[in-house]
CSV table of C-alpha atoms in Angstrom, one decimal:
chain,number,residue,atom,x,y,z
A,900,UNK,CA,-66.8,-35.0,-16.4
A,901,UNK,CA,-64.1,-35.9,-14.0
A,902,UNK,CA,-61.5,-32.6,-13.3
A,903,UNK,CA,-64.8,-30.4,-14.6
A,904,UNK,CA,-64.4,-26.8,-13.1
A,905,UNK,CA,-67.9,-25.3,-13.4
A,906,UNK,CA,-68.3,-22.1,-13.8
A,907,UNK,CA,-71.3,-20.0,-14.4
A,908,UNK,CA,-71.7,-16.5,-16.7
A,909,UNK,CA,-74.4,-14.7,-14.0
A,910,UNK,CA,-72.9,-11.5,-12.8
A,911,UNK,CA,-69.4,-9.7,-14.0
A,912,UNK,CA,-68.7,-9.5,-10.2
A,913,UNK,CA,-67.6,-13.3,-11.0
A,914,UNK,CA,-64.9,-12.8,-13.0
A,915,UNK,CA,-61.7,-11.4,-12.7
A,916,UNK,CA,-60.9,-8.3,-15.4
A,917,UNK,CA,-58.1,-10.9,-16.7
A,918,UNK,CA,-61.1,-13.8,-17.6
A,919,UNK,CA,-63.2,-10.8,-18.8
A,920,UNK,CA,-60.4,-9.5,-21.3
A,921,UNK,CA,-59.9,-13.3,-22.3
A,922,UNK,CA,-63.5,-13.6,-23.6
A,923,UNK,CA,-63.3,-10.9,-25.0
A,924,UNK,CA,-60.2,-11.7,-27.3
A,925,UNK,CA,-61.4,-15.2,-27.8
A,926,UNK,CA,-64.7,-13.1,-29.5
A,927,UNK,CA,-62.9,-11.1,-31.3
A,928,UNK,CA,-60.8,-13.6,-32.9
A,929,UNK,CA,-63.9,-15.9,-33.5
A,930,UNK,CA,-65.4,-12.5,-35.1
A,931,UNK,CA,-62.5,-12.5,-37.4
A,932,UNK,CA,-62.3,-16.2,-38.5
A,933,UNK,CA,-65.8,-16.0,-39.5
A,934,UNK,CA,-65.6,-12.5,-41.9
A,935,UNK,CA,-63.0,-14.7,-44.0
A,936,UNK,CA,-64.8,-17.5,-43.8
A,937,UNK,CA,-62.8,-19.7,-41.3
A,938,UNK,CA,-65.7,-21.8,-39.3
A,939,UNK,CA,-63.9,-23.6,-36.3
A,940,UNK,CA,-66.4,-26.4,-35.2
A,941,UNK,CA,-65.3,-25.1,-31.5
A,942,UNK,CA,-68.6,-26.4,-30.1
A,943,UNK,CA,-69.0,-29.7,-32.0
A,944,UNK,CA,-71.9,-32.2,-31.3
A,945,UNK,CA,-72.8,-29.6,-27.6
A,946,UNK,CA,-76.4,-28.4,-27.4
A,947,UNK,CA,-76.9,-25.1,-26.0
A,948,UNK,CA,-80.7,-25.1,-23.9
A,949,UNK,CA,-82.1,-21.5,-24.0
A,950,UNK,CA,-84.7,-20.9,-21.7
A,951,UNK,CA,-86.8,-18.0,-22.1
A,952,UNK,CA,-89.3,-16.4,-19.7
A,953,UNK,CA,-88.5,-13.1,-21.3
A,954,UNK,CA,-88.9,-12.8,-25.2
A,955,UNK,CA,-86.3,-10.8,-26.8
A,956,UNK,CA,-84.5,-10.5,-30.7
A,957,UNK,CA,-81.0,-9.8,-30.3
A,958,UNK,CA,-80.3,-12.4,-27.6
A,959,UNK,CA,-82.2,-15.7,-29.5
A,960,UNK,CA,-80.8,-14.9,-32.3
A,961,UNK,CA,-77.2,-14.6,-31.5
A,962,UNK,CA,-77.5,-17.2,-29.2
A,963,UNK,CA,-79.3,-19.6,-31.8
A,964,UNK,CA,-76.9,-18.6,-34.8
A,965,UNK,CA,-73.9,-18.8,-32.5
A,966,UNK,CA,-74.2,-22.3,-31.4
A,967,UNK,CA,-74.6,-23.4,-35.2
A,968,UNK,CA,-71.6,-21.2,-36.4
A,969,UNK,CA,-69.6,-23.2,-33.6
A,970,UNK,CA,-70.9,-26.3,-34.9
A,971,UNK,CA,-73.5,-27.4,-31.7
A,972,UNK,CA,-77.4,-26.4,-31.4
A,973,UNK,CA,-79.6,-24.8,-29.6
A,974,UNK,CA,-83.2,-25.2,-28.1
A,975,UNK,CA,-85.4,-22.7,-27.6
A,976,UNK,CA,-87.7,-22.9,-24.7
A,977,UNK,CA,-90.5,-20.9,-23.7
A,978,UNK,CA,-92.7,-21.0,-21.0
A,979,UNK,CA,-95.4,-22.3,-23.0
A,980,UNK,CA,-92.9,-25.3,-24.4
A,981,UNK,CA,-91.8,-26.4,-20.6
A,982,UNK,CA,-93.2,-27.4,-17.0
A,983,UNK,CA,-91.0,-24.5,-15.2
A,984,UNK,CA,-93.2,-22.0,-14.3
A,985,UNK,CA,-96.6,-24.1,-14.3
A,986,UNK,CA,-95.9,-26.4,-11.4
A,987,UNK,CA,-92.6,-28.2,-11.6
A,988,UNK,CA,-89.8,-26.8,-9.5
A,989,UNK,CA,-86.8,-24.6,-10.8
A,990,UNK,CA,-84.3,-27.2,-9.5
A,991,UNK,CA,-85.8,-30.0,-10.6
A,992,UNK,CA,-85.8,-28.4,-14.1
A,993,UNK,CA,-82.5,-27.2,-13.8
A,994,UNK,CA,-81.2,-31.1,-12.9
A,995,UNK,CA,-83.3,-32.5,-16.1
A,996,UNK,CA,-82.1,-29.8,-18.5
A,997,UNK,CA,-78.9,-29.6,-17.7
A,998,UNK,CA,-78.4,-33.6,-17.9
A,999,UNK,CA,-79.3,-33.4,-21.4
A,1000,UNK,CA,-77.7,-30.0,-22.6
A,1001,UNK,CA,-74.4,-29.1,-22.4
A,1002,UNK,CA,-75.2,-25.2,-21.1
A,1003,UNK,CA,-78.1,-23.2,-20.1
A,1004,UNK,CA,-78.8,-19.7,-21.1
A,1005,UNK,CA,-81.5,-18.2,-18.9
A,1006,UNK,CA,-83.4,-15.0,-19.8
A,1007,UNK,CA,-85.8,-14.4,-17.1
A,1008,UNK,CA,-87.2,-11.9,-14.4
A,1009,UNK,CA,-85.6,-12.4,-11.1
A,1010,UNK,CA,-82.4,-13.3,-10.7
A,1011,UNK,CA,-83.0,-15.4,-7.8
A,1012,UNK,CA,-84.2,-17.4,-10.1
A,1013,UNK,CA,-81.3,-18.0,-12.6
A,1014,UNK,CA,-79.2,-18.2,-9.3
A,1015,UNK,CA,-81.1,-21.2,-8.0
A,1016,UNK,CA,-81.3,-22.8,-11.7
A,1017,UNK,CA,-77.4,-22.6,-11.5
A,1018,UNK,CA,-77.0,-23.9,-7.9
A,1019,UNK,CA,-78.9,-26.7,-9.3
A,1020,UNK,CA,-77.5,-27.3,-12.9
A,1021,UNK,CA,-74.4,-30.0,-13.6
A,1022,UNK,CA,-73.7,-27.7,-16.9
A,1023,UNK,CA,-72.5,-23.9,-17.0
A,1024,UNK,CA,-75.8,-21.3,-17.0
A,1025,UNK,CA,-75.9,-18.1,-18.7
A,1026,UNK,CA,-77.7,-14.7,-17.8
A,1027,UNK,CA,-79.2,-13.5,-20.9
A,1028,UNK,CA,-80.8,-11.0,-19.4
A,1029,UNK,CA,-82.4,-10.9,-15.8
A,1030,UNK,CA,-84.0,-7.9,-14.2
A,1031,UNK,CA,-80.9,-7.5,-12.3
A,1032,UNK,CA,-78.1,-7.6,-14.5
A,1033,UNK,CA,-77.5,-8.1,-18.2
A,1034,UNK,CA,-73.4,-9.3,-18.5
A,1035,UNK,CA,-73.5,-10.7,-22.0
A,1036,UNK,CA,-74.5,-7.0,-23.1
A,1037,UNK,CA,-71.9,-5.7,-21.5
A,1038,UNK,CA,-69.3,-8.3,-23.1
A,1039,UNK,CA,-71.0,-6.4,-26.6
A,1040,UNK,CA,-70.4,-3.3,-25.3
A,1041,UNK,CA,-66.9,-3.6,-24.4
A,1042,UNK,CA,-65.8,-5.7,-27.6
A,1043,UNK,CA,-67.6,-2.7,-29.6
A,1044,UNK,CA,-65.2,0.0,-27.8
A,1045,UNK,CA,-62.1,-2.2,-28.4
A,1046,UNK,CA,-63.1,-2.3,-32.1
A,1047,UNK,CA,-63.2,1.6,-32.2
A,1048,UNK,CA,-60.4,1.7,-30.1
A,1049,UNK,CA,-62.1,3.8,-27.7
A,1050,UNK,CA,-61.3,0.9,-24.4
A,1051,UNK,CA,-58.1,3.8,-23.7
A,1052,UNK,CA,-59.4,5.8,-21.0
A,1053,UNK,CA,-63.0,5.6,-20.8
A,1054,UNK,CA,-64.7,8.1,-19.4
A,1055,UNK,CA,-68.3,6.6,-19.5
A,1056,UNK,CA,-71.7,8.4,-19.0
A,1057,UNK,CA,-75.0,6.6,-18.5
A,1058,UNK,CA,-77.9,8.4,-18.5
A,1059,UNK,CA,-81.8,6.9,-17.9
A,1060,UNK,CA,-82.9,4.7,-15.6
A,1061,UNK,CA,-80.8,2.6,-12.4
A,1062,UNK,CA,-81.6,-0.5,-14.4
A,1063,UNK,CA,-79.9,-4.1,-14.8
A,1064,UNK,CA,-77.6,-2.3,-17.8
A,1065,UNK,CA,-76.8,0.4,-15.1
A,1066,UNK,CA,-76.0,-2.4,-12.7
A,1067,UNK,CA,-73.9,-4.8,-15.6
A,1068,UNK,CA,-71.8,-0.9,-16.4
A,1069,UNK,CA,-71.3,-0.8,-12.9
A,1070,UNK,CA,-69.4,-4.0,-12.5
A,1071,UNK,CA,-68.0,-3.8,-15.8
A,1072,UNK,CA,-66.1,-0.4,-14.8
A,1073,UNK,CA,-65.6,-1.9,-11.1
A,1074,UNK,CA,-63.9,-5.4,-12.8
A,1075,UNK,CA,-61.6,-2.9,-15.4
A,1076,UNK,CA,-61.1,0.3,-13.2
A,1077,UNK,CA,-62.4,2.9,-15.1
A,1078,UNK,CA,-64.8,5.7,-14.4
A,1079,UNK,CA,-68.5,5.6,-14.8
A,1080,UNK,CA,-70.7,8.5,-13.8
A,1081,UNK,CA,-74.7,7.7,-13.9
A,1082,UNK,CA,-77.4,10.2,-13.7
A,1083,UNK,CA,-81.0,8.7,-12.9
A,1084,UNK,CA,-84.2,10.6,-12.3
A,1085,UNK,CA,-84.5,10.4,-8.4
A,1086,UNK,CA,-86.3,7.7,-7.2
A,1087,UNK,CA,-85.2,5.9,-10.5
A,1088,UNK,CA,-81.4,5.3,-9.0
A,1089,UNK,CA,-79.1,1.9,-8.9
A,1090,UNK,CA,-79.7,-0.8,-6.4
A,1091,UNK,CA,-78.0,0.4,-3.2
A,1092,UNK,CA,-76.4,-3.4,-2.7
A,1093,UNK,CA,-75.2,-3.7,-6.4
A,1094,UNK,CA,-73.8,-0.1,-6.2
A,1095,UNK,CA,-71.6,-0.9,-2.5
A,1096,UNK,CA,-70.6,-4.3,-4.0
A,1097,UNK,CA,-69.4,-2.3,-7.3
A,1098,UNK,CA,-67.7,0.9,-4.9
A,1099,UNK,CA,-66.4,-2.5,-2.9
A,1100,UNK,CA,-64.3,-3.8,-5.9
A,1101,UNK,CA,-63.0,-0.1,-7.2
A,1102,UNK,CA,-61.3,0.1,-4.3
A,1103,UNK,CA,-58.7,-2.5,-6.3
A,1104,UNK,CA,-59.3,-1.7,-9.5
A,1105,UNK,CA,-59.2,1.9,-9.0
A,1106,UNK,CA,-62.1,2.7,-10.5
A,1107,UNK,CA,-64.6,6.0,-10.0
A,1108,UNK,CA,-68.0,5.3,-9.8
A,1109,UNK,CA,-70.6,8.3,-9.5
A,1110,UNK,CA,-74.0,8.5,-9.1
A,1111,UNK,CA,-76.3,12.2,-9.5
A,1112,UNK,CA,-79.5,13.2,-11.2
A,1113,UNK,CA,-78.3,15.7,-13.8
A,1114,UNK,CA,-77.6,14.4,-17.0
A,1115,UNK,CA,-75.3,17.1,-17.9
A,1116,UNK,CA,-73.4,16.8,-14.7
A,1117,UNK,CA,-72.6,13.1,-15.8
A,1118,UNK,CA,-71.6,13.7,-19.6
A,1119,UNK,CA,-69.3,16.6,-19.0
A,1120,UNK,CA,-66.2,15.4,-20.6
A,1121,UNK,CA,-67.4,11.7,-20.8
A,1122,UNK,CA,-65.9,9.5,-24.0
A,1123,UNK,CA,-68.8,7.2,-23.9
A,1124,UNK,CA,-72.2,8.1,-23.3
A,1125,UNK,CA,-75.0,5.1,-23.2
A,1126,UNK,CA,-78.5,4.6,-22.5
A,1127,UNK,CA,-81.2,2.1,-22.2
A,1128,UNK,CA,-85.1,2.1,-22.5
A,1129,UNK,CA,-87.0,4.2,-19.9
A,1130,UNK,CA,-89.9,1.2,-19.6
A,1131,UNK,CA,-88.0,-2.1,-19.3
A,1132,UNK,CA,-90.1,-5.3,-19.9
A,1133,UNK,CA,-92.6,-5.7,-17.2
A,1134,UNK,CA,-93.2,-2.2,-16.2
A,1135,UNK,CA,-95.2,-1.1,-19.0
A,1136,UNK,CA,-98.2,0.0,-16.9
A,1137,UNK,CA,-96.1,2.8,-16.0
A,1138,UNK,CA,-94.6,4.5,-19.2
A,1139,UNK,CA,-96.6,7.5,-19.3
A,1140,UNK,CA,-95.9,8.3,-15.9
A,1141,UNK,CA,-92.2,7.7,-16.8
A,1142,UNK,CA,-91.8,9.7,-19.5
A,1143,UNK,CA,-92.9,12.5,-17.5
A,1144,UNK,CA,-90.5,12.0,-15.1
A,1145,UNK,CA,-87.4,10.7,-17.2
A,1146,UNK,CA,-88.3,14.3,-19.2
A,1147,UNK,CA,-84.5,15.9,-19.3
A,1148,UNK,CA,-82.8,12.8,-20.1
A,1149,UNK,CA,-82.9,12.5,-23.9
A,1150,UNK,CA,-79.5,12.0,-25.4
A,1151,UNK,CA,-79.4,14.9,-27.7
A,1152,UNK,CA,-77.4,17.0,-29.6
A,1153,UNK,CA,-77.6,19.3,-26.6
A,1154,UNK,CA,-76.0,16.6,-24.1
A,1155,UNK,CA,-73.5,15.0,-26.5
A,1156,UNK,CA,-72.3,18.4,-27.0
A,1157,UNK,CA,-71.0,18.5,-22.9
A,1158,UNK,CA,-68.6,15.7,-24.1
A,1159,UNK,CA,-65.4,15.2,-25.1
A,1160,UNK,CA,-66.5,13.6,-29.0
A,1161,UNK,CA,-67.7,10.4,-27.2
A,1162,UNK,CA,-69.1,7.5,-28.8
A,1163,UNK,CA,-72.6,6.8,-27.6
A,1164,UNK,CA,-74.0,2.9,-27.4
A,1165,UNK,CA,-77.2,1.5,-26.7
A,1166,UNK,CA,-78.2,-1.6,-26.3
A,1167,UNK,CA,-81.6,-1.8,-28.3
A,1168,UNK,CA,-83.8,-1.8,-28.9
A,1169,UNK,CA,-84.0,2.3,-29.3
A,1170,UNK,CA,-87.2,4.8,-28.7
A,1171,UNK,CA,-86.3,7.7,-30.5
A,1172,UNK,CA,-87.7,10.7,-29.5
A,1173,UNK,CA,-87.7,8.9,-26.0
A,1174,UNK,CA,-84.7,8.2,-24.3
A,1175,UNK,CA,-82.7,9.0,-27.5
A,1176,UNK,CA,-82.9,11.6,-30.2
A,1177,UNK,CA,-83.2,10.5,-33.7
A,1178,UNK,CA,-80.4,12.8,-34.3
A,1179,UNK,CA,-77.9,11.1,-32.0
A,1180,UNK,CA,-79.1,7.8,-33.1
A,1181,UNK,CA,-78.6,8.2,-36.1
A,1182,UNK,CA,-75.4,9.6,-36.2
A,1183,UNK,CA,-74.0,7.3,-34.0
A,1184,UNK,CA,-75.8,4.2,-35.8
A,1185,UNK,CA,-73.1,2.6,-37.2
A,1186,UNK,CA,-71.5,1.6,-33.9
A,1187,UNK,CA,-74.9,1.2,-32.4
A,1188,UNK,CA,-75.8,-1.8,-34.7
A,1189,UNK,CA,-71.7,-3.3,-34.1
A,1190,UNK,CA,-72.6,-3.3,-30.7
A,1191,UNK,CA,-76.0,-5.2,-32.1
A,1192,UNK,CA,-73.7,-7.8,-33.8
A,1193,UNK,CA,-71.0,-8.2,-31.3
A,1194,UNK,CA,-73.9,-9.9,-29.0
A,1195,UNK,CA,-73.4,-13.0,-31.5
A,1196,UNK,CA,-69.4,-12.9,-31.2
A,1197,UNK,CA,-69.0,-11.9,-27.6
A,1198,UNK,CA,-71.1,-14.7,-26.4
A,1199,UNK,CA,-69.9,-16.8,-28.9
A,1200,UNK,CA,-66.5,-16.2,-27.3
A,1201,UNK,CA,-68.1,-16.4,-23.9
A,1202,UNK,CA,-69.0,-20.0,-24.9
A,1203,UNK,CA,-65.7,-21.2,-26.2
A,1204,UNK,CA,-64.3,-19.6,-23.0
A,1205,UNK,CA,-66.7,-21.6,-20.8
A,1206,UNK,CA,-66.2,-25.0,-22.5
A,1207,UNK,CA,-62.0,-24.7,-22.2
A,1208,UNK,CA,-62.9,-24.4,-18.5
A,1209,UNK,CA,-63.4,-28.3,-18.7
């Protein structure tokens, strides 16, 4: 492992918008070897540990399928199948899983967490999701606009809660300098530290990042409009209390009317009637479910791109 540069996948603030652009194109072109049936064994013999505290259908299954179609394998681990969590340390887990895998993808609660497991690991860790950030999505999301060649430009609009997919678009449009307007409910807004570190990098970039609460203050003119889930894992105690007060920020017909013919994503899975009209989702479900599949060719390019790091 002599020479190895380890790097980790955790946050977009990481990476440069040059490394972020790369993965992307390495996806892409792994997206279009396997539609005509070119399989390149990029990850041959490599086993990819997939720890999951946090259960979830998109990111097991294009993170299981993706290791095969790159010729390595992957373990899925749940709490119930390993000692982290019931009494063994997260560093001494991350030195004995990461001595036998060749990367760790992490799904999990706090990202604390998946930064210690990292600090501790001897193999590159992955955030698939943590309740601070979720980078791979975004890596779907951009790859999705690229394919509908709708990257020229962007104008983005998110509307719903000040989330970890708030936070992910945040660094995304900080890392390629576009603008991103996000309208919350108050008291629901983006985590003051993540939003100065994003305003922090825009300043090179030359991003324009904007936060309000009125939905139709945010997707005025916007090119892309996405959304997530009003009740993230974890907080479903309170989803009557916030759907009373996330009442206003459907996407409708009424809001995606404000913009200029945008494309709307979202990263599933979808409450219709909730934070999305059926309407809007349905009309917009073609590049909703691309967005589902890139997941499996973004991170498979993600892979690739960590591995070369070597």
């Amino acid at each position: 492992m002599q020479g190895y540069k380890l790097r980790h996948f955790l946050t977009l603030k990481d990476f440069t918008k040059e490394e972020i652009l790369e993965i992307i194109d390495i996806g892409l072109e792994i997206k279009k070897n396997l539609k005509n049936k070119v399989y390149k064994k990029e990850l041959d013999m490599q086993t990819l540990g997939m720890i999951f505290e946090k259960s979830s259908t998109r990111t097991r299954v294009s993170f299981e399928a993706g290791m095969f179609q790159l010729g390595g394998h992957a373990l899925f681990l749940s709490n119930r199948d390993i000692h982290l969590g019931r009494g063994e340390p997260v560093k001494d887990t991350a030195r004995v899983i990461s001595s036998m895998c060749d990367m760790v993808m992490i799904r999990t609660f706090e990202h604390s967490m998946i930064e210690e497991f990292a600090s501790y690991s001897s193999v590159p860790v992955i955030n698939g999701l943590t309740d601070s950030f979720h980078p791979v999505q975004l890596l779907a999301d951009y790859m999705t606009l690229v394919e509908h060649s709708a990257e020229k430009n962007i104008v983005a609009a998110y509307v719903g809660d000040g989330n970890n997919m708030t936070h992910s678009w945040m660094m995304l449009a900080a890392k390629l300098g576009f603008e991103l307007r996000i309208a919350t409910p108050k008291g629901y807004e983006v985590d003051a530290e993540v939003l100065a570190d994003a305003l922090e990098i825009a300043k090179e970039s030359g991003a324009i990042i904007s936060t309000c609460n009125n939905p139709k203050e945010a997707v005025k003119g916007a090119t892309v409009v996405t959304t997530d889930t009003w009740t993230s894992m974890g907080q479903e105690e309170e989803k009557e209390k916030r759907i009373k007060i996330f009442n206003g920020f459907i996407v409708d017909e009424d809001l995606m009317s404000l913009t200029n013919n945008a494309q709307f994503l979202h990263c599933l899975p979808a409450y219709r009637g909730l934070e999305v009209s059926e309407e809007i989702f349905e009309k917009h479900s073609k590049i909703v479910f691309n967005e589902a599949e890139n997941r499996l060719h973004a991170q498979k390019g993600l892979m690739v791109w960590l591995d070369k790091q070597r």
